């Protein structure tokens, strides 16, 4: 097997590691590409290609993460990961577990960890690497890595997101929500929302939001029931899609450009959180991005004319 073939066989794993560390599709792809360049130009053949490549992409991601932390501190409004439509991690036996680990809620928890804690947790707890491999990757002793793992696990367990275990029920509830949304049906929306549901948006200061964080079934239902009919009148369409392993949707303009993505956290037969991403910088990997400000003006006009 050639080096190219070996690398391509592991590309999915490398991207999955990098995305969980960075929360960014574009940065993860760059990390994977840099990993290939280092592997291609290496004068020696590693004993374990998987170990070498996994260590390399992790170290690159840690360096990026350390530099990105300052940028995120300066971020305008709530910061969410870049939406991921398909996680390439291929392990059918652990598909549900892997989907939960890539959810926006889980990635936001990972943001609270130090870069080393995050790397140790992802390698050990998500992908099952042994402590010898983890230690060699992050340049710490096994004992130190075990301590890092304990701290990271404690933080993650304290706020670990819970999701509807029955994926069929989860998808049925999401279908009810999106049907009610299309219809502007207040009662239908209210029925599937938790009493303390929150609607949160990430525009990064580069896109208008429906509103600041909205909390409560009444408030969220009223907002959505009033806004979505206006979106429909300007030919915005809703395309259901799994986003970050959870029920979600992509919103597109009349010419097919990406306007935003939504993800739903579902638990106990109700929607607990709705997260929207409208920052155009975070949507470019999904296709051509719409002029969200122009759409916002159209929607405002449609709402005025509909009153």
mmCIF file with all atom_site columns, N, CA and C in Angstrom, residues 73-104:
data_model
loop_
_atom_site.group_PDB
_atom_site.id
_atom_site.type_symbol
_atom_site.label_atom_id
_atom_site.label_alt_id
_atom_site.label_comp_id
_atom_site.label_asym_id
_atom_site.label_entity_id
_atom_site.label_seq_id
_atom_site.pdbx_PDB_ins_code
_atom_site.Cartn_x
_atom_site.Cartn_y
_atom_site.Cartn_z
_atom_site.occupancy
_atom_site.B_iso_or_equiv
_atom_site.pdbx_formal_charge
_atom_site.auth_seq_id
_atom_site.auth_comp_id
_atom_site.auth_asym_id
_atom_site.auth_atom_id
_atom_site.pdbx_PDB_model_num
ATOM 1  N N  . UNK A 1 73  ? -12.462 34.658 22.273 1.00 0.00 ? 73  UNK A N  1
ATOM 2  C CA . UNK A 1 73  ? -12.760 35.578 23.366 1.00 0.00 ? 73  UNK A CA 1
ATOM 3  C C  . UNK A 1 73  ? -13.250 36.911 22.820 1.00 0.00 ? 73  UNK A C  1
ATOM 4  N N  . UNK A 1 74  ? -12.813 37.264 21.625 1.00 0.00 ? 74  UNK A N  1
ATOM 5  C CA . UNK A 1 74  ? -13.220 38.520 20.996 1.00 0.00 ? 74  UNK A CA 1
ATOM 6  C C  . UNK A 1 74  ? -14.457 38.348 20.128 1.00 0.00 ? 74  UNK A C  1
ATOM 7  N N  . UNK A 1 75  ? -15.019 37.165 20.077 1.00 0.00 ? 75  UNK A N  1
ATOM 8  C CA . UNK A 1 75  ? -16.145 36.869 19.188 1.00 0.00 ? 75  UNK A CA 1
ATOM 9  C C  . UNK A 1 75  ? -17.384 37.648 19.625 1.00 0.00 ? 75  UNK A C  1
ATOM 10 N N  . UNK A 1 76  ? -18.155 38.127 18.658 1.00 0.00 ? 76  UNK A N  1
ATOM 11 C CA . UNK A 1 76  ? -19.365 38.890 18.946 1.00 0.00 ? 76  UNK A CA 1
ATOM 12 C C  . UNK A 1 76  ? -20.541 37.934 19.133 1.00 0.00 ? 76  UNK A C  1
ATOM 13 N N  . UNK A 1 77  ? -21.105 37.932 20.319 1.00 0.00 ? 77  UNK A N  1
ATOM 14 C CA . UNK A 1 77  ? -22.261 37.086 20.590 1.00 0.00 ? 77  UNK A CA 1
ATOM 15 C C  . UNK A 1 77  ? -21.875 35.647 20.861 1.00 0.00 ? 77  UNK A C  1
ATOM 16 N N  . UNK A 1 78  ? -22.864 34.763 20.962 1.00 0.00 ? 78  UNK A N  1
ATOM 17 C CA . UNK A 1 78  ? -22.597 33.340 21.221 1.00 0.00 ? 78  UNK A CA 1
ATOM 18 C C  . UNK A 1 78  ? -21.753 32.720 20.107 1.00 0.00 ? 78  UNK A C  1
ATOM 19 N N  . UNK A 1 79  ? -20.804 31.870 20.506 1.00 0.00 ? 79  UNK A N  1
ATOM 20 C CA . UNK A 1 79  ? -19.966 31.145 19.540 1.00 0.00 ? 79  UNK A CA 1
ATOM 21 C C  . UNK A 1 79  ? -20.442 29.706 19.457 1.00 0.00 ? 79  UNK A C  1
ATOM 22 N N  . UNK A 1 80  ? -20.746 29.248 18.230 1.00 0.00 ? 80  UNK A N  1
ATOM 23 C CA . UNK A 1 80  ? -21.084 27.848 17.993 1.00 0.00 ? 80  UNK A CA 1
ATOM 24 C C  . UNK A 1 80  ? -20.079 27.246 17.025 1.00 0.00 ? 80  UNK A C  1
ATOM 25 N N  . UNK A 1 81  ? -19.905 25.932 17.058 1.00 0.00 ? 81  UNK A N  1
ATOM 26 C CA . UNK A 1 81  ? -19.042 25.277 16.068 1.00 0.00 ? 81  UNK A CA 1
ATOM 27 C C  . UNK A 1 81  ? -19.607 25.458 14.658 1.00 0.00 ? 81  UNK A C  1
ATOM 28 N N  . UNK A 1 82  ? -18.751 25.290 13.666 1.00 0.00 ? 82  UNK A N  1
ATOM 29 C CA . UNK A 1 82  ? -19.239 25.281 12.290 1.00 0.00 ? 82  UNK A CA 1
ATOM 30 C C  . UNK A 1 82  ? -20.127 24.059 12.093 1.00 0.00 ? 82  UNK A C  1
ATOM 31 N N  . UNK A 1 83  ? -21.295 24.222 11.486 1.00 0.00 ? 83  UNK A N  1
ATOM 32 C CA . UNK A 1 83  ? -22.207 23.088 11.315 1.00 0.00 ? 83  UNK A CA 1
ATOM 33 C C  . UNK A 1 83  ? -21.562 21.965 10.506 1.00 0.00 ? 83  UNK A C  1
ATOM 34 N N  . UNK A 1 84  ? -21.768 20.750 10.967 1.00 0.00 ? 84  UNK A N  1
ATOM 35 C CA . UNK A 1 84  ? -21.249 19.566 10.301 1.00 0.00 ? 84  UNK A CA 1
ATOM 36 C C  . UNK A 1 84  ? -22.429 18.704 9.870  1.00 0.00 ? 84  UNK A C  1
ATOM 37 N N  . UNK A 1 85  ? -22.561 18.487 8.567  1.00 0.00 ? 85  UNK A N  1
ATOM 38 C CA . UNK A 1 85  ? -23.705 17.719 8.073  1.00 0.00 ? 85  UNK A CA 1
ATOM 39 C C  . UNK A 1 85  ? -23.476 16.224 8.167  1.00 0.00 ? 85  UNK A C  1
ATOM 40 N N  . UNK A 1 86  ? -22.265 15.791 7.902  1.00 0.00 ? 86  UNK A N  1
ATOM 41 C CA . UNK A 1 86  ? -21.966 14.355 7.935  1.00 0.00 ? 86  UNK A CA 1
ATOM 42 C C  . UNK A 1 86  ? -20.647 14.131 8.643  1.00 0.00 ? 86  UNK A C  1
ATOM 43 N N  . UNK A 1 87  ? -20.689 13.369 9.726  1.00 0.00 ? 87  UNK A N  1
ATOM 44 C CA . UNK A 1 87  ? -19.453 13.022 10.425 1.00 0.00 ? 87  UNK A CA 1
ATOM 45 C C  . UNK A 1 87  ? -18.874 11.778 9.759  1.00 0.00 ? 87  UNK A C  1
ATOM 46 N N  . UNK A 1 88  ? -17.683 11.864 9.190  1.00 0.00 ? 88  UNK A N  1
ATOM 47 C CA . UNK A 1 88  ? -17.132 10.725 8.466  1.00 0.00 ? 88  UNK A CA 1
ATOM 48 C C  . UNK A 1 88  ? -16.608 9.598  9.339  1.00 0.00 ? 88  UNK A C  1
ATOM 49 N N  . UNK A 1 89  ? -16.640 9.759  10.666 1.00 0.00 ? 89  UNK A N  1
ATOM 50 C CA . UNK A 1 89  ? -16.191 8.670  11.539 1.00 0.00 ? 89  UNK A CA 1
ATOM 51 C C  . UNK A 1 89  ? -17.052 7.440  11.273 1.00 0.00 ? 89  UNK A C  1
ATOM 52 N N  . UNK A 1 90  ? -16.443 6.371  10.851 1.00 0.00 ? 90  UNK A N  1
ATOM 53 C CA . UNK A 1 90  ? -17.185 5.187  10.426 1.00 0.00 ? 90  UNK A CA 1
ATOM 54 C C  . UNK A 1 90  ? -17.017 4.060  11.435 1.00 0.00 ? 90  UNK A C  1
ATOM 55 N N  . UNK A 1 91  ? -18.001 3.914  12.296 1.00 0.00 ? 91  UNK A N  1
ATOM 56 C CA . UNK A 1 91  ? -18.014 2.842  13.270 1.00 0.00 ? 91  UNK A CA 1
ATOM 57 C C  . UNK A 1 91  ? -19.471 2.573  13.620 1.00 0.00 ? 91  UNK A C  1
ATOM 58 N N  . UNK A 1 92  ? -20.157 1.734  12.827 1.00 0.00 ? 92  UNK A N  1
ATOM 59 C CA . UNK A 1 92  ? -21.587 1.501  13.022 1.00 0.00 ? 92  UNK A CA 1
ATOM 60 C C  . UNK A 1 92  ? -21.937 1.096  14.447 1.00 0.00 ? 92  UNK A C  1
ATOM 61 N N  . UNK A 1 93  ? -21.057 0.362  15.100 1.00 0.00 ? 93  UNK A N  1
ATOM 62 C CA . UNK A 1 93  ? -21.347 -0.103 16.460 1.00 0.00 ? 93  UNK A CA 1
ATOM 63 C C  . UNK A 1 93  ? -21.415 1.052  17.452 1.00 0.00 ? 93  UNK A C  1
ATOM 64 N N  . UNK A 1 94  ? -20.764 2.188  17.115 1.00 0.00 ? 94  UNK A N  1
ATOM 65 C CA . UNK A 1 94  ? -20.729 3.328  18.019 1.00 0.00 ? 94  UNK A CA 1
ATOM 66 C C  . UNK A 1 94  ? -21.332 4.574  17.381 1.00 0.00 ? 94  UNK A C  1
ATOM 67 N N  . UNK A 1 95  ? -22.204 4.394  16.397 1.00 0.00 ? 95  UNK A N  1
ATOM 68 C CA . UNK A 1 95  ? -22.712 5.534  15.637 1.00 0.00 ? 95  UNK A CA 1
ATOM 69 C C  . UNK A 1 95  ? -23.435 6.542  16.520 1.00 0.00 ? 95  UNK A C  1
ATOM 70 N N  . UNK A 1 96  ? -24.289 6.062  17.434 1.00 0.00 ? 96  UNK A N  1
ATOM 71 C CA . UNK A 1 96  ? -25.036 6.978  18.296 1.00 0.00 ? 96  UNK A CA 1
ATOM 72 C C  . UNK A 1 96  ? -24.094 7.727  19.238 1.00 0.00 ? 96  UNK A C  1
ATOM 73 N N  . UNK A 1 97  ? -23.131 7.002  19.810 1.00 0.00 ? 97  UNK A N  1
ATOM 74 C CA . UNK A 1 97  ? -22.168 7.616  20.733 1.00 0.00 ? 97  UNK A CA 1
ATOM 75 C C  . UNK A 1 97  ? -21.330 8.668  20.023 1.00 0.00 ? 97  UNK A C  1
ATOM 76 N N  . UNK A 1 98  ? -20.887 8.355  18.805 1.00 0.00 ? 98  UNK A N  1
ATOM 77 C CA . UNK A 1 98  ? -20.081 9.296  18.047 1.00 0.00 ? 98  UNK A CA 1
ATOM 78 C C  . UNK A 1 98  ? -20.909 10.515 17.663 1.00 0.00 ? 98  UNK A C  1
ATOM 79 N N  . UNK A 1 99  ? -22.193 10.297 17.331 1.00 0.00 ? 99  UNK A N  1
ATOM 80 C CA . UNK A 1 99  ? -23.063 11.419 16.973 1.00 0.00 ? 99  UNK A CA 1
ATOM 81 C C  . UNK A 1 99  ? -23.232 12.363 18.153 1.00 0.00 ? 99  UNK A C  1
ATOM 82 N N  . UNK A 1 100 ? -23.416 11.811 19.350 1.00 0.00 ? 100 UNK A N  1
ATOM 83 C CA . UNK A 1 100 ? -23.561 12.651 20.535 1.00 0.00 ? 100 UNK A CA 1
ATOM 84 C C  . UNK A 1 100 ? -22.281 13.436 20.823 1.00 0.00 ? 100 UNK A C  1
ATOM 85 N N  . UNK A 1 101 ? -21.121 12.823 20.552 1.00 0.00 ? 101 UNK A N  1
ATOM 86 C CA . UNK A 1 101 ? -19.853 13.488 20.858 1.00 0.00 ? 101 UNK A CA 1
ATOM 87 C C  . UNK A 1 101 ? -19.562 14.635 19.900 1.00 0.00 ? 101 UNK A C  1
ATOM 88 N N  . UNK A 1 102 ? -20.250 14.668 18.759 1.00 0.00 ? 102 UNK A N  1
ATOM 89 C CA . UNK A 1 102 ? -20.026 15.733 17.792 1.00 0.00 ? 102 UNK A CA 1
ATOM 90 C C  . UNK A 1 102 ? -21.168 16.753 17.825 1.00 0.00 ? 102 UNK A C  1
ATOM 91 N N  . UNK A 1 103 ? -22.104 16.585 18.742 1.00 0.00 ? 103 UNK A N  1
ATOM 92 C CA . UNK A 1 103 ? -23.217 17.532 18.856 1.00 0.00 ? 103 UNK A CA 1
ATOM 93 C C  . UNK A 1 103 ? -22.685 18.902 19.261 1.00 0.00 ? 103 UNK A C  1
ATOM 94 N N  . UNK A 1 104 ? -23.437 19.935 18.931 1.00 0.00 ? 104 UNK A N  1
ATOM 95 C CA . UNK A 1 104 ? -23.014 21.283 19.315 1.00 0.00 ? 104 UNK A CA 1
ATOM 96 C C  . UNK A 1 104 ? -22.920 21.416 20.820 1.00 0.00 ? 104 UNK A C  1
#
